[in-house]
Amino acid sequence: MVMLSHGFFKFRLIMIAIALLMCAIAVTLWLNDGAWHYAAMPTKGVIRTALFGGAGCLCLFISGKISNSRE
């Protein structure tokens, strides 16, 4: 059971890193390419992308806490 938990911990950290990286890329493209100025990607879209990535990280964090509390 410990091996499964440790493997899930690594998986969870990798998924959180990917979600945060995708949020950072979306915001960087939005700022640097002038998408905010030309309305190519609206501000609401960037906010939704960031919130979706944050919600994914929160879900992974909570699932890790739940699995740790069961042990």
mmCIF file of C-alpha atoms in Angstrom:
data_model
loop_
_atom_site.group_PDB
_atom_site.id
_atom_site.type_symbol
_atom_site.label_atom_id
_atom_site.label_comp_id
_atom_site.label_asym_id
_atom_site.label_seq_id
_atom_site.Cartn_x
_atom_site.Cartn_y
_atom_site.Cartn_z
ATOM 1 C CA MET A 1 0.000 0.000 0.000
ATOM 2 C CA VAL A 2 2.898 2.367 0.693
ATOM 3 C CA MET A 3 4.281 1.950 -2.834
ATOM 4 C CA LEU A 4 0.899 2.819 -4.335
ATOM 5 C CA SER A 5 0.605 5.897 -2.151
ATOM 6 C CA HIS A 6 4.144 7.048 -2.993
ATOM 7 C CA GLY A 7 3.500 6.532 -6.708
ATOM 8 C CA PHE A 8 0.284 8.517 -6.479
ATOM 9 C CA PHE A 9 2.155 11.306 -4.689
ATOM 10 C CA LYS A 10 4.637 11.614 -7.569
ATOM 11 C CA PHE A 11 1.800 11.484 -10.115
ATOM 12 C CA ARG A 12 -0.086 14.171 -8.207
ATOM 13 C CA LEU A 13 2.947 16.475 -8.110
ATOM 14 C CA ILE A 14 3.558 16.012 -11.832
ATOM 15 C CA MET A 15 -0.082 16.797 -12.658
ATOM 16 C CA ILE A 16 -0.054 19.899 -10.443
ATOM 17 C CA ALA A 17 3.145 21.091 -12.137
ATOM 18 C CA ILE A 18 1.630 20.555 -15.593
ATOM 19 C CA ALA A 19 -1.580 22.403 -14.651
ATOM 20 C CA LEU A 20 0.353 25.367 -13.271
ATOM 21 C CA LEU A 21 2.644 25.397 -16.304
ATOM 22 C CA MET A 22 -0.321 25.499 -18.679
ATOM 23 C CA CYS A 23 -1.837 28.390 -16.720
ATOM 24 C CA ALA A 24 1.458 30.265 -16.861
ATOM 25 C CA ILE A 25 1.752 29.661 -20.609
ATOM 26 C CA ALA A 26 -1.793 30.914 -21.218
ATOM 27 C CA VAL A 27 -1.198 34.102 -19.233
ATOM 28 C CA THR A 28 2.215 34.669 -20.856
ATOM 29 C CA LEU A 29 0.786 34.315 -24.352
ATOM 30 C CA TRP A 30 -2.093 36.576 -23.414
ATOM 31 C CA LEU A 31 0.250 39.307 -22.167
ATOM 32 C CA ASN A 32 3.212 39.078 -24.543
ATOM 33 C CA ASP A 33 1.409 38.537 -27.835
ATOM 34 C CA GLY A 34 -0.996 41.396 -27.270
ATOM 35 C CA ALA A 35 -3.994 39.075 -27.286
ATOM 36 C CA TRP A 36 -5.509 41.197 -24.531
ATOM 37 C CA HIS A 37 -5.296 44.245 -26.796
ATOM 38 C CA TYR A 38 -6.656 42.658 -29.964
ATOM 39 C CA ALA A 39 -9.301 40.593 -28.136
ATOM 40 C CA ALA A 40 -7.882 37.403 -29.661
ATOM 41 C CA MET A 41 -8.199 35.789 -26.246
ATOM 42 C CA PRO A 42 -10.587 37.686 -24.000
ATOM 43 C CA THR A 43 -9.784 38.390 -20.378
ATOM 44 C CA LYS A 44 -12.642 36.100 -19.341
ATOM 45 C CA GLY A 45 -10.954 33.259 -21.222
ATOM 46 C CA VAL A 46 -7.669 33.771 -19.383
ATOM 47 C CA ILE A 47 -9.451 33.936 -16.035
ATOM 48 C CA ARG A 48 -11.398 30.757 -16.822
ATOM 49 C CA THR A 49 -8.201 28.987 -17.882
ATOM 50 C CA ALA A 50 -6.446 29.992 -14.670
ATOM 51 C CA LEU A 51 -9.432 29.007 -12.523
ATOM 52 C CA PHE A 52 -9.764 25.657 -14.284
ATOM 53 C CA GLY A 53 -6.078 24.901 -13.722
ATOM 54 C CA GLY A 54 -6.338 26.006 -10.108
ATOM 55 C CA ALA A 55 -9.416 23.844 -9.581
ATOM 56 C CA GLY A 56 -7.546 20.872 -11.021
ATOM 57 C CA CYS A 57 -4.646 21.471 -8.637
ATOM 58 C CA LEU A 58 -7.071 21.789 -5.733
ATOM 59 C CA CYS A 59 -8.774 18.503 -6.646
ATOM 60 C CA LEU A 60 -5.424 16.711 -6.802
ATOM 61 C CA PHE A 61 -4.370 18.235 -3.473
ATOM 62 C CA ILE A 62 -7.620 17.229 -1.746
ATOM 63 C CA SER A 63 -7.477 13.708 -3.165
ATOM 64 C CA GLY A 64 -3.953 13.381 -1.796
ATOM 65 C CA LYS A 65 -5.067 14.552 1.635
ATOM 66 C CA ILE A 66 -7.963 12.081 1.612
ATOM 67 C CA SER A 67 -5.726 9.188 0.582
ATOM 68 C CA ASN A 68 -3.183 10.129 3.271
ATOM 69 C CA SER A 69 -5.876 10.272 5.953
ATOM 70 C CA ARG A 70 -6.971 6.705 5.141
ATOM 71 C CA GLU A 71 -3.540 5.277 5.959
#
